Tab-separated table of C-alpha atoms in Angstrom:
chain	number	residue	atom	x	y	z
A	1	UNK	CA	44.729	-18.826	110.748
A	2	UNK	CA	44.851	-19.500	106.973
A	3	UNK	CA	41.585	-21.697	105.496
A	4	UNK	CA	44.741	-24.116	104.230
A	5	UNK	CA	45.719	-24.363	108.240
A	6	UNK	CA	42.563	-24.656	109.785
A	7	UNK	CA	42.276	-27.485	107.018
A	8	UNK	CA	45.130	-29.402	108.275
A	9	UNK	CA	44.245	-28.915	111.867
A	10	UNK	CA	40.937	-30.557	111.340
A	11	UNK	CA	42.745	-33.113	109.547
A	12	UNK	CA	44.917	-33.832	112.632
A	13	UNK	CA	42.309	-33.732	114.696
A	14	UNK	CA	40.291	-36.558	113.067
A	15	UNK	CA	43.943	-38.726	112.440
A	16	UNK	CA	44.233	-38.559	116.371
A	17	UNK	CA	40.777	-39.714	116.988
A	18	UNK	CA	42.122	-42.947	114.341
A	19	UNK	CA	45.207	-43.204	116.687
A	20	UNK	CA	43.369	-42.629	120.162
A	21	UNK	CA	41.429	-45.757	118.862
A	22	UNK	CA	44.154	-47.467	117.978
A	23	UNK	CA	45.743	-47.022	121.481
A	24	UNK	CA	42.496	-48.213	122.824
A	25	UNK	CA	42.827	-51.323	121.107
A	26	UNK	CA	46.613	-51.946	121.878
A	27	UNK	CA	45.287	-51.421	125.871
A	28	UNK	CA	42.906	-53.868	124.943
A	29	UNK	CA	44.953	-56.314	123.368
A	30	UNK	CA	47.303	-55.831	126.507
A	31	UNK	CA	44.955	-56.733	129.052
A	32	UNK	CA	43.717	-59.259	127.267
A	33	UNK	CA	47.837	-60.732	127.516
A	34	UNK	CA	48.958	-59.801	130.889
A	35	UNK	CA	45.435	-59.007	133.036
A	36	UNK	CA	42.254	-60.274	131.828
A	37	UNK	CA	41.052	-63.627	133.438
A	38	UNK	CA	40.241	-66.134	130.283
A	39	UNK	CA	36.765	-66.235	130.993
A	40	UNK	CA	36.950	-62.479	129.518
A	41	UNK	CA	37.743	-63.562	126.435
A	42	UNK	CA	34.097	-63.326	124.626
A	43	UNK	CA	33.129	-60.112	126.204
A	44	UNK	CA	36.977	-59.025	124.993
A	45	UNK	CA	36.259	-60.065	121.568
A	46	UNK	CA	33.248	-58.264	121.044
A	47	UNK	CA	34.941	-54.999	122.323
A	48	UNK	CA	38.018	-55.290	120.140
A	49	UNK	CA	35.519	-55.829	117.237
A	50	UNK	CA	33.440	-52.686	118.070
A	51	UNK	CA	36.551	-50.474	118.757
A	52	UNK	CA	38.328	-51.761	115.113
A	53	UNK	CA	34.797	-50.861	113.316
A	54	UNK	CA	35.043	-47.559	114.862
A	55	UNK	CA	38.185	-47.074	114.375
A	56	UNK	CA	37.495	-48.407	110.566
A	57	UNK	CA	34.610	-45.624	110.679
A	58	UNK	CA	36.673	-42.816	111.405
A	59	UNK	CA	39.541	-44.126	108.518
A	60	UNK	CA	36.580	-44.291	105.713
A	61	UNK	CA	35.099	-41.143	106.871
A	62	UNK	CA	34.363	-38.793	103.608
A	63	UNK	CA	35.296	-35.655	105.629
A	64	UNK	CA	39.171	-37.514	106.439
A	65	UNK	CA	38.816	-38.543	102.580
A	66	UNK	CA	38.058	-35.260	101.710
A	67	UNK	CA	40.560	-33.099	103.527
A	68	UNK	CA	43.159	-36.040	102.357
A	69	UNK	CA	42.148	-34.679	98.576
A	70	UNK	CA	42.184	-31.257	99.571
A	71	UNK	CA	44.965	-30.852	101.483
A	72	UNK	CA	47.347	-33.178	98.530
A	73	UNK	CA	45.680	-30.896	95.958
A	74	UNK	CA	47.374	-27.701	98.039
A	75	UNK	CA	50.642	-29.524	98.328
A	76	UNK	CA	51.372	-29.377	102.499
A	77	UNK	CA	54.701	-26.992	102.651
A	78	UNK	CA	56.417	-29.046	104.736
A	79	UNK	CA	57.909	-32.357	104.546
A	80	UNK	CA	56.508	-33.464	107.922
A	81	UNK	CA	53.153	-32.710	107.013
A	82	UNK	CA	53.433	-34.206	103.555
A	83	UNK	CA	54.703	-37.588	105.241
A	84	UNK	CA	51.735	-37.233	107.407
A	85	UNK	CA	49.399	-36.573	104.286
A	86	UNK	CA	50.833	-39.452	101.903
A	87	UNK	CA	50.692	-42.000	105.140
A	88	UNK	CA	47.368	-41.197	106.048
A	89	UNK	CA	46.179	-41.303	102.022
A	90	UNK	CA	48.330	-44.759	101.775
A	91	UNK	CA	46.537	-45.941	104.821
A	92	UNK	CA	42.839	-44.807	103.839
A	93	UNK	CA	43.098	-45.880	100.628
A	94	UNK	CA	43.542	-49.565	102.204
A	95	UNK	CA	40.714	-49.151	104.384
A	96	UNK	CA	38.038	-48.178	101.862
A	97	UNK	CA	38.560	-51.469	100.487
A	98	UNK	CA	37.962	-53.807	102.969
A	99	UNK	CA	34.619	-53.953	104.576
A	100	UNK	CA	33.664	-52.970	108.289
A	101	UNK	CA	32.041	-56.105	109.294
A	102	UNK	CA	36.102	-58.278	107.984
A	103	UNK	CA	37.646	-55.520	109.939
A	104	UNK	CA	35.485	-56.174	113.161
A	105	UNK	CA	35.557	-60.268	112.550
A	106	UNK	CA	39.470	-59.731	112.483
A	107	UNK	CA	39.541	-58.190	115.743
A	108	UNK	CA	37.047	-60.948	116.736
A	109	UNK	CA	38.547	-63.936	115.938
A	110	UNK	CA	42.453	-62.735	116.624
A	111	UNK	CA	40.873	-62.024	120.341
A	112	UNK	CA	39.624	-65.793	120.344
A	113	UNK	CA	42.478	-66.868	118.712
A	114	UNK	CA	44.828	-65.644	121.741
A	115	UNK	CA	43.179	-67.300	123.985
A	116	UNK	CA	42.991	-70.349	122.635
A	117	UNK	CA	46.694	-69.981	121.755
A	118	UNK	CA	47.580	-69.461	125.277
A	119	UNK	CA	45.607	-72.710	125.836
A	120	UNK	CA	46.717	-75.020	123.469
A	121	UNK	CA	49.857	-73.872	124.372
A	122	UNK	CA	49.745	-74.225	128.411
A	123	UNK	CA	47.791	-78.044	127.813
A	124	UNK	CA	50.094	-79.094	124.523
A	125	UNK	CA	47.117	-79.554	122.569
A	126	UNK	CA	47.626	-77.856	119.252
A	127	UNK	CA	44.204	-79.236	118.114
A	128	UNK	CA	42.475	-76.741	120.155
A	129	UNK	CA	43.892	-73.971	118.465
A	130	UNK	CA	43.775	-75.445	114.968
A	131	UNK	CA	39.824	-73.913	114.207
A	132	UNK	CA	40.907	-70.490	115.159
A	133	UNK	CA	44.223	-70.695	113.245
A	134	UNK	CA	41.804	-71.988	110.057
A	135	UNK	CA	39.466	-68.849	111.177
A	136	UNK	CA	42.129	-66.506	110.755
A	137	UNK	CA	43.546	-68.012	107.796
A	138	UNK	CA	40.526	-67.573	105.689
A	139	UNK	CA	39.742	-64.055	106.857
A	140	UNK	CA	43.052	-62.836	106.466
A	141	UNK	CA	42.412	-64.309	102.833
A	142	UNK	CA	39.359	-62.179	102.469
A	143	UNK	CA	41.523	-59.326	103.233
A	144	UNK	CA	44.025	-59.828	100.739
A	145	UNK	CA	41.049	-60.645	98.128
A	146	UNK	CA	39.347	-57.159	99.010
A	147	UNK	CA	42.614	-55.058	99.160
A	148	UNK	CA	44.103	-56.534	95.785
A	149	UNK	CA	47.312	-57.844	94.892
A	150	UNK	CA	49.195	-58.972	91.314
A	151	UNK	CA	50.320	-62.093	91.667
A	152	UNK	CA	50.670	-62.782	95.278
A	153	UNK	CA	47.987	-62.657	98.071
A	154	UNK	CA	50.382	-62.272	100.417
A	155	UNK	CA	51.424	-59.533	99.482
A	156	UNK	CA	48.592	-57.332	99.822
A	157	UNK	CA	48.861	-58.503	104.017
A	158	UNK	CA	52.797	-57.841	103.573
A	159	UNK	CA	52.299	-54.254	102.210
A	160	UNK	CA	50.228	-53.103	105.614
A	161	UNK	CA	53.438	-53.633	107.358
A	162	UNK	CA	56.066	-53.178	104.780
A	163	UNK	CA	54.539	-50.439	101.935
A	164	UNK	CA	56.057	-51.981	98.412
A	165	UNK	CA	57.301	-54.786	99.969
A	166	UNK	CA	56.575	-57.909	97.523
A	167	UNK	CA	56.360	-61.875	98.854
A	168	UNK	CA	58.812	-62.404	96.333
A	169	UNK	CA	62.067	-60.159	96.915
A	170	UNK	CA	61.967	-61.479	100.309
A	171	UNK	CA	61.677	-64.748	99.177
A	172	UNK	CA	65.183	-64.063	97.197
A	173	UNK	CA	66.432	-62.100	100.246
A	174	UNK	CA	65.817	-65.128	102.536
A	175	UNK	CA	67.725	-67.356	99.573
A	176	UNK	CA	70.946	-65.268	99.923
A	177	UNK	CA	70.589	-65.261	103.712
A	178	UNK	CA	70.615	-68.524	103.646
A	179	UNK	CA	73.506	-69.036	101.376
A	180	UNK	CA	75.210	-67.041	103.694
A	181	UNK	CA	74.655	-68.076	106.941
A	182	UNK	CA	74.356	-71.903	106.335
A	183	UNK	CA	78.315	-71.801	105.654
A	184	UNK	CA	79.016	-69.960	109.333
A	185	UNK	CA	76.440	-72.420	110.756
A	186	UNK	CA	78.568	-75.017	109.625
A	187	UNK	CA	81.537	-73.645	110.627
A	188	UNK	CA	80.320	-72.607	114.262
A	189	UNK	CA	79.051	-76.872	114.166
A	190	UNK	CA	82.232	-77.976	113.581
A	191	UNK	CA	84.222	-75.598	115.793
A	192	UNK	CA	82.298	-77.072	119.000
């Protein structure tokens, strides 16, 4: 096996450990949804914070970093393993910015946050859920401070989701929807 290979493989091997985290938190997340009584919830929220700063560990590694430099110095021969590459790089570079201890408070709070959804939702009492919405607010603020934007925080949260996606063209996407469908809307009103 070429040094270049062996390279990649270890490179693979430390992306799955990212993903087999990442599956661990979707279980997680899961449970918490469909199994877990609500008295869970605290115990829940510390796990989900622990697994998203390891999984944060293993994303800011300097060996991952390294092999990311290495490996896009070499230029990966195929496209498959380029689009791995330039993902990973994309999604690393995002990482190093924000700190360990936002990533696991995230996790936290979104874990309390469900909960209390569920609640506020099952009694009608949106005040209950109002302090975690708040919570979540202002850290996912944070994030968009320590990742960066131009003009618009949200779209430092929007490019996560949506690489190069900018608040703005959708905001002029959503316009011409609009201008579109409000005319059937009408039409589909009138014709009942």
């Amino acid at each position: 096996m070429a040094d270049a290979d062996r390279r990649y493989a270890r490179f693979l091997d430390l992306v799955h450990e990212v993903h087999d985290l990442g599956s661990a938190m979707g279980l997680l997340e899961w449970d918490q949804e469909v199994m877990m009584p609500p008295r869970g919830v605290v115990g829940r929220a510390r796990v989900r914070a622990t697994v998203a700063a390891l999984m944060h560990d293993r994303m800011v590694d300097d060996e991952l970093g390294g092999l990311i430099a290495e490996l896009a110095a070499a230029g990966p021969g195929d496209p498959w393993s380029a689009a791995n590459l330039r993902e990973m790089k994309r999604q690393r570079d995002r990482a190093v910015k924000v700190p360990r201890e936002l990533v696991a408070d995230l996790a936290r709070e979104g874990s309390l946050a469900q909960q209390a959804w569920v609640e506020a939702r099952r009694l009608d009492d949106w005040a209950r859920f109002a302090p975690h919405l708040a919570r979540l607010t202002d850290l996912k603020r944070r994030e968009a401070e320590a990742v960066g934007y131009a003009t618009e925080p949200y779209d430092a949260l929007l490019d996560e989701y949506e690489p190069g996606a900018r608040a703005a063209a959708l905001a002029e996407l959503f316009t011409r929807l609009r201008q579109g469908l409000v005319p059937v809307l009408d039409a589909l009103r009138g014709a009942a």
